[in-house]
């Protein structure tokens, strides 16, 4: 009776999964090595849909891997000969995951994770917690990547956050976002598994190395890039070795950069003229954006984040330099007369030259995000900076748009910035003038009201009004406005003619839509209230001072 | 002359292999032979009475022949050659010994310009062995172009005829160039996407020689999660944020804290114990006699009260029913008729129902529509849940995924400039949590140190004396 019956857990999902311990025993590896192998080969645990079936009736929380994946791992040549970690990793590198990324584009998609990891590791202190060689390798790879971005001018967005700096670039059609931590020292958290992170870093460094190689090929650059001969190296000790240079992040200034000719690939197919025009226009805009800082000469003061700023400025064609004593690679001094912008982060500066702007670093980042050179006045020394908006936020219709962003959009459209009533505390006269203006306006309104009241009184009294019939003026009718009005009329009529049931539904829908707008209005009101409150505070402070 | 000596000596040894004593005597008697090992001298060992063995049997040729001496001698000769370069006996006296004439006064010779003597350590490390290094035969082998061409032509002829060669040497595919493997930061990379794959060779050949690359299962190429690798922080996380977005971020963090607090208070509330509500003896007693005692009675009657009540209850008990009598025929018939009638009624009812269903079509339709609607709604719900599940981190082990705390700077912590900015949060932790969130690794906690045996604390005697 028992022979022909189907037994439980012998087929189906129970046989597709294998628990972690069983997989480990099958591969004859220790747990740490098993985890390392999985990370390097890209095998991840899966959560089965019906856990009870896979677990053969038990509900214990187990980690499951797909049986096919583990069987695939069995074909790894090192599994049978595994002994030490070094030999393990050495032999594992034979299959770098080139099968994991069958095409280059797949690899590019995963490169932002790799980049973030590499940049993170390159900021580690060389205490020996992880291999110093890994840190050096990460530095080298990150510097090579930055060099590629600089030469291909593909940086699009930058965002300074409290965690670190977010960059976004467009490489071969793929949008790549990565995060770079700040250079200041930080504590190492204790609940992070360093071995796992180190394994991931190994995998990612390999991936990034290959990606860099391929990218350099597309630009016809030599890989690995060599240090240019040092005719401008005035630093002491011209016997600087390659190794020392590699360690400094200013290396990318010295790489061999061939003059590139950007070949704009227009696919030759039959397309509409409009599309072609649109594409040409877009291309033109992109080119304009790439040369944002072209022709400008910058000088970075000591307290400013040098690597980040130099990278961004170079990406858009500017010339950058810094103080000689900071780092190698400075091309001109602070005394150079042709410097157009001097980036400072102090409240004031002792010696100020006439023909250059002294601005805070946020100007650079905001200009990059706005894709145009913003007015420098908002970023002078000692000025309260406008908020640094995130370029990664896409506002939909009806969403709250902060007034700063509105201003920015207006600037981009080419409108001049409207002179606001809110100015600095230092400019007292202007404020007084404004106050006077407001009072005048109020007076005018009061006068008009008074006039109207008079007229009404006269009419009621039956007196003849001192009004005359004058020839009419021709009002220029705006066709566009007329059309809009007609449409609005039609809509109103249609709504009136709807059935009760349909009207009910329509009202409900409109209510839902308008909710968004209502909330936006609320936010605007809040902001206004805050601004007025701050204005009042400032006035009070001024009065106290006086 | 020494060579001839050696040869003859060895031949002798091989001829007279029988007696140990004779061997030793022969070896010792050779003039000039100085063995390296001292026990080969002509010191005769006392050998007692030995057993008589028949050496004419083949079995005994190996069993009872003792060739250790010859072996030792030959080993010694070889050792001498290796270590000292030739037999010690053949060396000159000068090379072996020197006359100690005391220490010489070291006269510092001025270094003669470019040449300086080679270091002693280098000299010592030079090879002095007489044994020549083995020849690399393969290095001498040169491919004979004509021969190879002939072989290739023959094989081509055979393959044209349809006969596959056994060795398949021409199908040998050049192996991909091996990558230079090292942790060196200066290591080179090559283009892995342009290298030729071994799939150009015959698949059967590859399979048989176990060179075929195993196909990667398709599920491995799918990403474990749809979330992007790097998630940009909300606009309120900027170092100089806009007021409202900063407030929004603070609100989010606030909500998280509020939920945590709520959970804690809920737990505390549920576990709260009011000591005043504990039962005492008085209250239990009062509960027991509730309703039994009238107001104003003496407490001594209270004990009798419960007993009396119990007796009264017993009298009101209902007894069991009387025994049934046997059923009569009439009763049986009646019951049967009733049963049949019931069945008939049911059948008739069913017929009517099925006929009336025709008139119920509309309501049946509406009912079916409702059911379909229900199932559709359920399907949609399930699908949306599945989609939502895809973005959530999966449960991959014992521990659940703990979402990281939001990185937020309070209003008074906000920096006005980049110089005064104090970074918040750690990118390392952020990356680690991101890996867990995207189902690449399972959340694990640090392994605790478990003691097998409990620690025993013992006071030292000196301390015991102190009171």
Coordinates of C-alpha atoms in Angstrom, one line a residue, chain A residues 51 75 97 127 146 170 188 191 206 288 366 416 442 451 461 470 475 480 514:
Chain A
X51 CA 8.4 28.2 3.9
X75 CA 31.9 23.1 -10.4
X97 CA 32.5 37.0 -12.4
X127 CA 45.6 51.1 10.7
X146 CA 37.3 60.4 -11.5
X170 CA 25.8 59.6 -17.3
X188 CA 34.2 52.8 12.9
X191 CA 28.1 46.2 14.5
X206 CA 37.9 43.7 -9.6
X288 CA 26.8 74.1 -23.3
X366 CA 24.5 75.0 -7.0
X416 CA 15.6 88.7 -14.2
X442 CA -1.6 101.9 1.7
X451 CA -13.2 108.7 -3.3
X461 CA -28.3 112.1 -2.3
X470 CA -15.8 110.4 -22.5
X475 CA -9.3 97.4 -25.3
X480 CA -5.5 83.4 -26.1
X514 CA -7.6 69.5 -4.9

